[in-house]
Amino acid sequence: LAALTPFSPALALFSEDFEQPFYDEAAGLYATDHTLVRGLDGLYHLFYIVGRAGESWSVPGNEIDFGHASSPDLVHWTVHPRVIPIDPSHGWKSRNVWAPHVMVAPDGAPAPYLMAYTGVDSSLNQAIGIATSGDLFTWQDLSVAAPAYHPDPSWAEWDSGGSWSNCRDPFLARIGGEW
């Protein structure tokens, strides 16, 4: 019977760890919800939510901007100043920013890079913002005063006056001639 089983002690010794960290933020901080893009400079650029270790995202003042690091080889990293912080003066992203998605922009775009991200207000309503960059270091947030997108309440349960309306983890894609 043991010869018929596909499992054996020898196979049990093999393991792969695809969840090992390839980047660690500074002591006392964590990096989560990341995006990785290869820049026109040839470097890999990592953007991620920065949080305080041991604290939930729900603690006010946590997860309030995006970290940025670059690497030539995905092993050796240089940490750069943070980007796209919350903005208490514009309510739609006054509490948190989440889920950055960065890509090389299409030809003819106003800048070589686009970022879509989630902004969270004080009631935990989420909406999507858009930013552009010429170099992946300096970003122009095109959605400062208002989000670029939130679901239409005619088909989605989204209410900016309510609490916890989901609209997060944006991704950009080209469909035909539109983005």
PDB file of N, CA, C and O in Angstrom, residues 6 32 37 39 50 89 137-138 150 161 175:
ATOM      1  N   PRO A   6       1.356   8.486  -3.720  1.00  0.00           N
ATOM      2  CA  PRO A   6       2.256   9.393  -4.430  1.00  0.00           C
ATOM      3  C   PRO A   6       3.167  10.192  -3.499  1.00  0.00           C
ATOM      4  O   PRO A   6       4.019  10.922  -3.948  1.00  0.00           O
ATOM      5  N   THR A  32       3.695  46.911   2.288  1.00  0.00           N
ATOM      6  CA  THR A  32       2.621  46.024   1.841  1.00  0.00           C
ATOM      7  C   THR A  32       1.980  46.604   0.587  1.00  0.00           C
ATOM      8  O   THR A  32       2.221  47.750   0.229  1.00  0.00           O
ATOM      9  N   VAL A  37       7.795  48.188 -11.077  1.00  0.00           N
ATOM     10  CA  VAL A  37       7.876  48.584 -12.480  1.00  0.00           C
ATOM     11  C   VAL A  37       9.339  48.757 -12.847  1.00  0.00           C
ATOM     12  O   VAL A  37      10.139  49.210 -12.020  1.00  0.00           O
ATOM     13  N   GLY A  39      11.803  50.882 -14.690  1.00  0.00           N
ATOM     14  CA  GLY A  39      11.818  52.240 -15.203  1.00  0.00           C
ATOM     15  C   GLY A  39      12.607  52.360 -16.485  1.00  0.00           C
ATOM     16  O   GLY A  39      13.404  51.484 -16.850  1.00  0.00           O
ATOM     17  N   VAL A  50       3.433  52.149   3.272  1.00  0.00           N
ATOM     18  CA  VAL A  50       4.303  52.082   4.450  1.00  0.00           C
ATOM     19  C   VAL A  50       3.415  52.104   5.689  1.00  0.00           C
ATOM     20  O   VAL A  50       2.517  52.937   5.805  1.00  0.00           O
ATOM     21  N   SER A  89      -6.757  68.213   3.728  1.00  0.00           N
ATOM     22  CA  SER A  89      -7.561  69.310   3.195  1.00  0.00           C
ATOM     23  C   SER A  89      -8.482  68.868   2.052  1.00  0.00           C
ATOM     24  O   SER A  89      -9.355  69.619   1.644  1.00  0.00           O
ATOM     25  N   PHE A 137      10.258  59.697  -9.388  1.00  0.00           N
ATOM     26  CA  PHE A 137      10.637  60.279  -8.103  1.00  0.00           C
ATOM     27  C   PHE A 137       9.712  61.419  -7.703  1.00  0.00           C
ATOM     28  O   PHE A 137       9.386  61.587  -6.542  1.00  0.00           O
ATOM     29  N   THR A 138       9.317  62.227  -8.664  1.00  0.00           N
ATOM     30  CA  THR A 138       8.435  63.364  -8.427  1.00  0.00           C
ATOM     31  C   THR A 138       7.106  63.067  -9.103  1.00  0.00           C
ATOM     32  O   THR A 138       7.077  62.737 -10.290  1.00  0.00           O
ATOM     33  N   HIS A 150     -14.922  56.751  -8.734  1.00  0.00           N
ATOM     34  CA  HIS A 150     -15.568  55.948  -7.698  1.00  0.00           C
ATOM     35  C   HIS A 150     -16.767  55.296  -8.360  1.00  0.00           C
ATOM     36  O   HIS A 150     -17.280  55.796  -9.362  1.00  0.00           O
ATOM     37  N   GLY A 161     -21.329  59.601   1.756  1.00  0.00           N
ATOM     38  CA  GLY A 161     -21.830  60.049   3.049  1.00  0.00           C
ATOM     39  C   GLY A 161     -21.956  58.924   4.050  1.00  0.00           C
ATOM     40  O   GLY A 161     -22.196  59.147   5.229  1.00  0.00           O
ATOM     41  N   ILE A 175      -7.433  49.010 -23.397  1.00  0.00           N
ATOM     42  CA  ILE A 175      -8.481  48.269 -24.107  1.00  0.00           C
ATOM     43  C   ILE A 175      -8.786  49.063 -25.365  1.00  0.00           C
ATOM     44  O   ILE A 175      -9.319  50.166 -25.291  1.00  0.00           O
TER      45      ILE A 175
END
